[in-house]
CSV table of C-alpha atoms in Angstrom, one decimal:
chain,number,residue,atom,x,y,z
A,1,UNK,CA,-5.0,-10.8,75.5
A,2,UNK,CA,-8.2,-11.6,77.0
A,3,UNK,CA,-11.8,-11.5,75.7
A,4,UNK,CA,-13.5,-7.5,76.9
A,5,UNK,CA,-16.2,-8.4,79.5
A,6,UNK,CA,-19.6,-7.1,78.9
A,7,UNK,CA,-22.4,-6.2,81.7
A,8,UNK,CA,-26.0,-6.9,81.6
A,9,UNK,CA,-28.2,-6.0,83.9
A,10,UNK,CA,-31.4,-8.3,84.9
A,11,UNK,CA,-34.7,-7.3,86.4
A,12,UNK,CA,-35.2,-10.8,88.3
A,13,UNK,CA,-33.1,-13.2,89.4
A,14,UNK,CA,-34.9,-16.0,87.5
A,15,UNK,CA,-33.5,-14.0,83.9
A,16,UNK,CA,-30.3,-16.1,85.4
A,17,UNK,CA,-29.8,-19.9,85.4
A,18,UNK,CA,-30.0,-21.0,89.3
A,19,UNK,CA,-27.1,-23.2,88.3
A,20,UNK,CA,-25.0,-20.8,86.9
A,21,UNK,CA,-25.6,-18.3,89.7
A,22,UNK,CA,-24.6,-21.0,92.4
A,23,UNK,CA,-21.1,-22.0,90.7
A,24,UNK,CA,-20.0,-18.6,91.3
A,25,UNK,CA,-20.9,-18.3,94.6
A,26,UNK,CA,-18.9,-19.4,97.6
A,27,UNK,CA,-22.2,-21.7,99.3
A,28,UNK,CA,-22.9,-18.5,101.4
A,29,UNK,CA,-27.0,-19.8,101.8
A,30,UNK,CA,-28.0,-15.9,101.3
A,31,UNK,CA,-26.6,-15.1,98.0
A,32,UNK,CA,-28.2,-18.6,97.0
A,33,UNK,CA,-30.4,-17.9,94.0
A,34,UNK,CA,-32.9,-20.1,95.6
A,35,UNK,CA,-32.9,-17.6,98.6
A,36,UNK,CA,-32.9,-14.6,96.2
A,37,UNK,CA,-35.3,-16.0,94.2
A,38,UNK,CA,-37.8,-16.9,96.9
A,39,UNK,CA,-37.6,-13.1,98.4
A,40,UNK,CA,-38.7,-12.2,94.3
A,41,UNK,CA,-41.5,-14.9,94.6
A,42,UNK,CA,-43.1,-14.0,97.9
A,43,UNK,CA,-42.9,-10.2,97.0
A,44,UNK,CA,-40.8,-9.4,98.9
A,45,UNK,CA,-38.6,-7.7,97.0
A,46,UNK,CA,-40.0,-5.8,93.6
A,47,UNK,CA,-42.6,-3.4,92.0
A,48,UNK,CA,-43.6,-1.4,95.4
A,49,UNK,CA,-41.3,-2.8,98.0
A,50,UNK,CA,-38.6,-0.2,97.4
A,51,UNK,CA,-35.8,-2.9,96.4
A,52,UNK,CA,-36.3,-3.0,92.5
A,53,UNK,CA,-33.9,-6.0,91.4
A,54,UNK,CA,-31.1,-4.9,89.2
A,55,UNK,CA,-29.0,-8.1,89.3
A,56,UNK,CA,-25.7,-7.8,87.6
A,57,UNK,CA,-23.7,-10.2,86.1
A,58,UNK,CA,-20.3,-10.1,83.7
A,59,UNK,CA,-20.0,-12.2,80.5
A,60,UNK,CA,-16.7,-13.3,78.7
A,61,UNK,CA,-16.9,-15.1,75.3
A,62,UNK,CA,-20.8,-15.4,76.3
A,63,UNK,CA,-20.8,-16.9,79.1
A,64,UNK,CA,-21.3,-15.4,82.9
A,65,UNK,CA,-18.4,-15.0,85.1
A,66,UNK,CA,-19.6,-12.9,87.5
A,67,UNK,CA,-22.7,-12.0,89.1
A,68,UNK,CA,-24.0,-9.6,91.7
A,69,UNK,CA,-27.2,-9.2,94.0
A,70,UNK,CA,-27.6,-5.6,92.9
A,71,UNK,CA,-31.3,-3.4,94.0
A,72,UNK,CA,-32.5,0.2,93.0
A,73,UNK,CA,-33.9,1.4,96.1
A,74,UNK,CA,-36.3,3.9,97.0
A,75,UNK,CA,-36.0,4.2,100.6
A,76,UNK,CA,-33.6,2.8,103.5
A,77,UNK,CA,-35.7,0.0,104.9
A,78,UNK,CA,-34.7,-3.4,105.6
A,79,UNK,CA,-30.9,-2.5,105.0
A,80,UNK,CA,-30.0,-2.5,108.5
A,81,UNK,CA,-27.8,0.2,107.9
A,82,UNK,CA,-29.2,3.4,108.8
A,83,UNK,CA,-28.3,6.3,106.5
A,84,UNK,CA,-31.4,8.6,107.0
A,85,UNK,CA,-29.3,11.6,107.8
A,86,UNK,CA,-27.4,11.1,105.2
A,87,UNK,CA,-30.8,11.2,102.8
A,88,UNK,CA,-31.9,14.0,105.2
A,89,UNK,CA,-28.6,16.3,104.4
A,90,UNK,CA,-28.9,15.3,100.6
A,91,UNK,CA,-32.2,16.6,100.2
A,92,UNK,CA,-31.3,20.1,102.8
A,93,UNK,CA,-28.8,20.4,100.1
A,94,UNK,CA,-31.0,20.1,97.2
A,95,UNK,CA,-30.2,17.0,96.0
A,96,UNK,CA,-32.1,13.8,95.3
A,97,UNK,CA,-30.8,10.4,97.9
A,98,UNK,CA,-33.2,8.4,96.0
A,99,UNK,CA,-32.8,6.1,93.9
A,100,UNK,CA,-29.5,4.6,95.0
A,101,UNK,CA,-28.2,1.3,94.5
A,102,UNK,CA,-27.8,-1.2,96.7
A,103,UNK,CA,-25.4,-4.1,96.7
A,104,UNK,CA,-27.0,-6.5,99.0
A,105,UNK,CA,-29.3,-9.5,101.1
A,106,UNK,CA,-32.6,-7.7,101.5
A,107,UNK,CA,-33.2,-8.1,105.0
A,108,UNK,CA,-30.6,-10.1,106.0
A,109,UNK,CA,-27.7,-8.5,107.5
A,110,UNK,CA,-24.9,-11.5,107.7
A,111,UNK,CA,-21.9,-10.8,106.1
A,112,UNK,CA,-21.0,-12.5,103.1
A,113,UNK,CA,-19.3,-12.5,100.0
A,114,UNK,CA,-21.3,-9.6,97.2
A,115,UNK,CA,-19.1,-9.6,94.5
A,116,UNK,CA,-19.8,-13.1,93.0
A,117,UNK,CA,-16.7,-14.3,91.5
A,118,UNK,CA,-13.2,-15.8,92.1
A,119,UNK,CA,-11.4,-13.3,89.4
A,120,UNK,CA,-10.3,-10.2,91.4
A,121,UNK,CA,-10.7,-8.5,87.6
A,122,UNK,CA,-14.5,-9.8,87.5
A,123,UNK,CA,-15.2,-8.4,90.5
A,124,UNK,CA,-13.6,-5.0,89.8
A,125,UNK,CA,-15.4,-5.2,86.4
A,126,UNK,CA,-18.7,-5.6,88.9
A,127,UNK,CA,-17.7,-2.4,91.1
A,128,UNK,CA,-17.5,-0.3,87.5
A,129,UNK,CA,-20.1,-1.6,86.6
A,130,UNK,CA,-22.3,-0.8,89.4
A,131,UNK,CA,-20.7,2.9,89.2
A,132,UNK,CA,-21.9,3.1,85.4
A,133,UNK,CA,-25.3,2.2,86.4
A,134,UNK,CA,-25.5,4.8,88.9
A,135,UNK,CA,-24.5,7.5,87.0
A,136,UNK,CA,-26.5,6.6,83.7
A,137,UNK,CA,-29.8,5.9,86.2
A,138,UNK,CA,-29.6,9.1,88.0
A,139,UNK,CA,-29.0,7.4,91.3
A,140,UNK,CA,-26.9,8.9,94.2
A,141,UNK,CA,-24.7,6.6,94.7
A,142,UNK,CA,-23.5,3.1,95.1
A,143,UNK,CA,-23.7,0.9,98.4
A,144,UNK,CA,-22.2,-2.4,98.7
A,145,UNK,CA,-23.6,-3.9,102.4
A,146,UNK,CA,-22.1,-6.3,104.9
A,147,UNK,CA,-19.8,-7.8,102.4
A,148,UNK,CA,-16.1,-9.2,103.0
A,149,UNK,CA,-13.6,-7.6,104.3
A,150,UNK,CA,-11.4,-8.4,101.1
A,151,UNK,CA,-14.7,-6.8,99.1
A,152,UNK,CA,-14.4,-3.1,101.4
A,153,UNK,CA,-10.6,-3.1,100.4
A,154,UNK,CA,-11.3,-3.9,96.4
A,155,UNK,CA,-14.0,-0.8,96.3
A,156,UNK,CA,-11.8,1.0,98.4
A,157,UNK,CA,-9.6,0.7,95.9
A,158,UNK,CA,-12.4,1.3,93.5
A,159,UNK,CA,-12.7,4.8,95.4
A,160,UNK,CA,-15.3,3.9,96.8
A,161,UNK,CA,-15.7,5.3,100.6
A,162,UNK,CA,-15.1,2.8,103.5
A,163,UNK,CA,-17.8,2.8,106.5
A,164,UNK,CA,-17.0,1.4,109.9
A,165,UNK,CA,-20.0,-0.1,111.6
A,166,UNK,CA,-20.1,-1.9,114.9
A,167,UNK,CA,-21.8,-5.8,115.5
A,168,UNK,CA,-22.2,-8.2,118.2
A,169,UNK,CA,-22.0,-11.7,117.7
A,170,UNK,CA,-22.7,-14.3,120.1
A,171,UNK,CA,-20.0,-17.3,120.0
A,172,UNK,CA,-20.5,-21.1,121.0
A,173,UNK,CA,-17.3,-21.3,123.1
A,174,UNK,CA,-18.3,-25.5,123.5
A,175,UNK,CA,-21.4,-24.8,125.8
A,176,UNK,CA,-23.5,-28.2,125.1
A,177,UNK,CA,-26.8,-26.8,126.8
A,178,UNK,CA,-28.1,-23.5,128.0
A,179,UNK,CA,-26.8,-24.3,131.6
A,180,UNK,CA,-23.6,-24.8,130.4
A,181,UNK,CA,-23.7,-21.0,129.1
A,182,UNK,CA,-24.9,-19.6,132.4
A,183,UNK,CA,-22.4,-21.4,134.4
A,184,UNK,CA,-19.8,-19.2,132.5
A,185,UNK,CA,-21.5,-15.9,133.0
A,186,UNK,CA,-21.5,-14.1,136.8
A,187,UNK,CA,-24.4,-14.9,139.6
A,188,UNK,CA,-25.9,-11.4,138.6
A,189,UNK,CA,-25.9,-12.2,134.5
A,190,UNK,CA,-27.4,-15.8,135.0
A,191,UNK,CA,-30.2,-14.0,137.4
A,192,UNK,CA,-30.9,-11.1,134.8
A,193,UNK,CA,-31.0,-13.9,132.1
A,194,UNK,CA,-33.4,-16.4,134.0
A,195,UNK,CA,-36.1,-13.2,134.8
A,196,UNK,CA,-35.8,-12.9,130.9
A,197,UNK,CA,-36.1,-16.0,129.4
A,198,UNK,CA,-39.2,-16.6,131.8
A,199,UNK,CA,-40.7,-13.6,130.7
A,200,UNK,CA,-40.7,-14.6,126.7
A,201,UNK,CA,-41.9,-18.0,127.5
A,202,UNK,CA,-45.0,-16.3,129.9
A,203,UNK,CA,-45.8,-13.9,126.7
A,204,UNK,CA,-44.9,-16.8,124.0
């Protein structure tokens, strides 16, 4: 039988040993304490900036297995996922949108691992966990950003609701220069792209 897990929440990342943070990570440079850390130094994130660190992590026999980039937030900013009608509608129908948590990279939206563990059972502890804060908080709900595909099937499972959002992402497809990218695009593209790259450089 193994040892119950036990959640702690932390008001900065720095509460957390940078080393300890990192192991559970997969390298992703975003969910690096150093990069958390440094959003907590510059102000970033914190007391007025609407993203109130709430880091969580998951101890077993004392020691961490499992962490979490975890915010109380006070508005929608800097999320780059836009949910304002969905504050608007809370509010028409007399409720309260904010606080509500947010599992996430301030700023940053490159998707990455959240949950930071390699136990599926830590990081359905961390989901629960998030879900208990919520409710004992008074926040709305629970939102868990840009994270792995693997992650949206766990808190599916969790019952938490899937969104579908839409990206573009620009590939290297071997292009070894600039010219090299335009050559693959039609006469029309390369002309739009040359009017607009002389453009920024005219204004930069």
């Amino acid at each position: 039988m193994s040892a119950p897990l036990t959640l702690t929440t932390h008001a900065a990342i720095d509460q957390i040993p940078a080393a300890t943070w990192d192991r559970l990570g997969d390298g992703n440079p975003f969910t690096s304490h150093r990069f958390l850390s440094a959003l907590e130094s510059s102000r970033s994130v914190g007391t007025g900036s609407g993203w109130q660190p709430l880091h969580l992590t998951v101890e077993r026999d004392g020691q961490i297995v499992g962490a979490a980039p975890l915010y109380a937030k006070s508005h929608s900013q800097g999320e780059y996922i836009f949910d304002h009608a969905w504050a608007q509608a809370y509010a028409r129908a007399g409720g309260r949108y904010y606080p509500k948590l947010q599992c996430a990279v301030p700023f940053t939206p490159a998707t990455g691992t959240r949950l930071l563990s390699p136990d599926p059972g830590v990081r359905q502890a961390l989901l629960a966990g998030m879900t208990q804060i919520a409710e004992r908080g008074g926040a709305s709900g629970v939102h868990v950003t840009f994270c792995t595909e693997a992650e949206a099937e766990l808190g599916e499972a969790a019952g938490f609701l899937p969104r579908v959002t839409q990206q573009f992402h620009w590939l290297n497809r071997g292009y070894g220069s600039y010219d090299d990218f335009l050559a693959a695009l039609s006469s029309r593209k390369r002309k739009a792209l040359r009017k607009e790259r002389q453009r920024a450089q005219e204004f930069g």
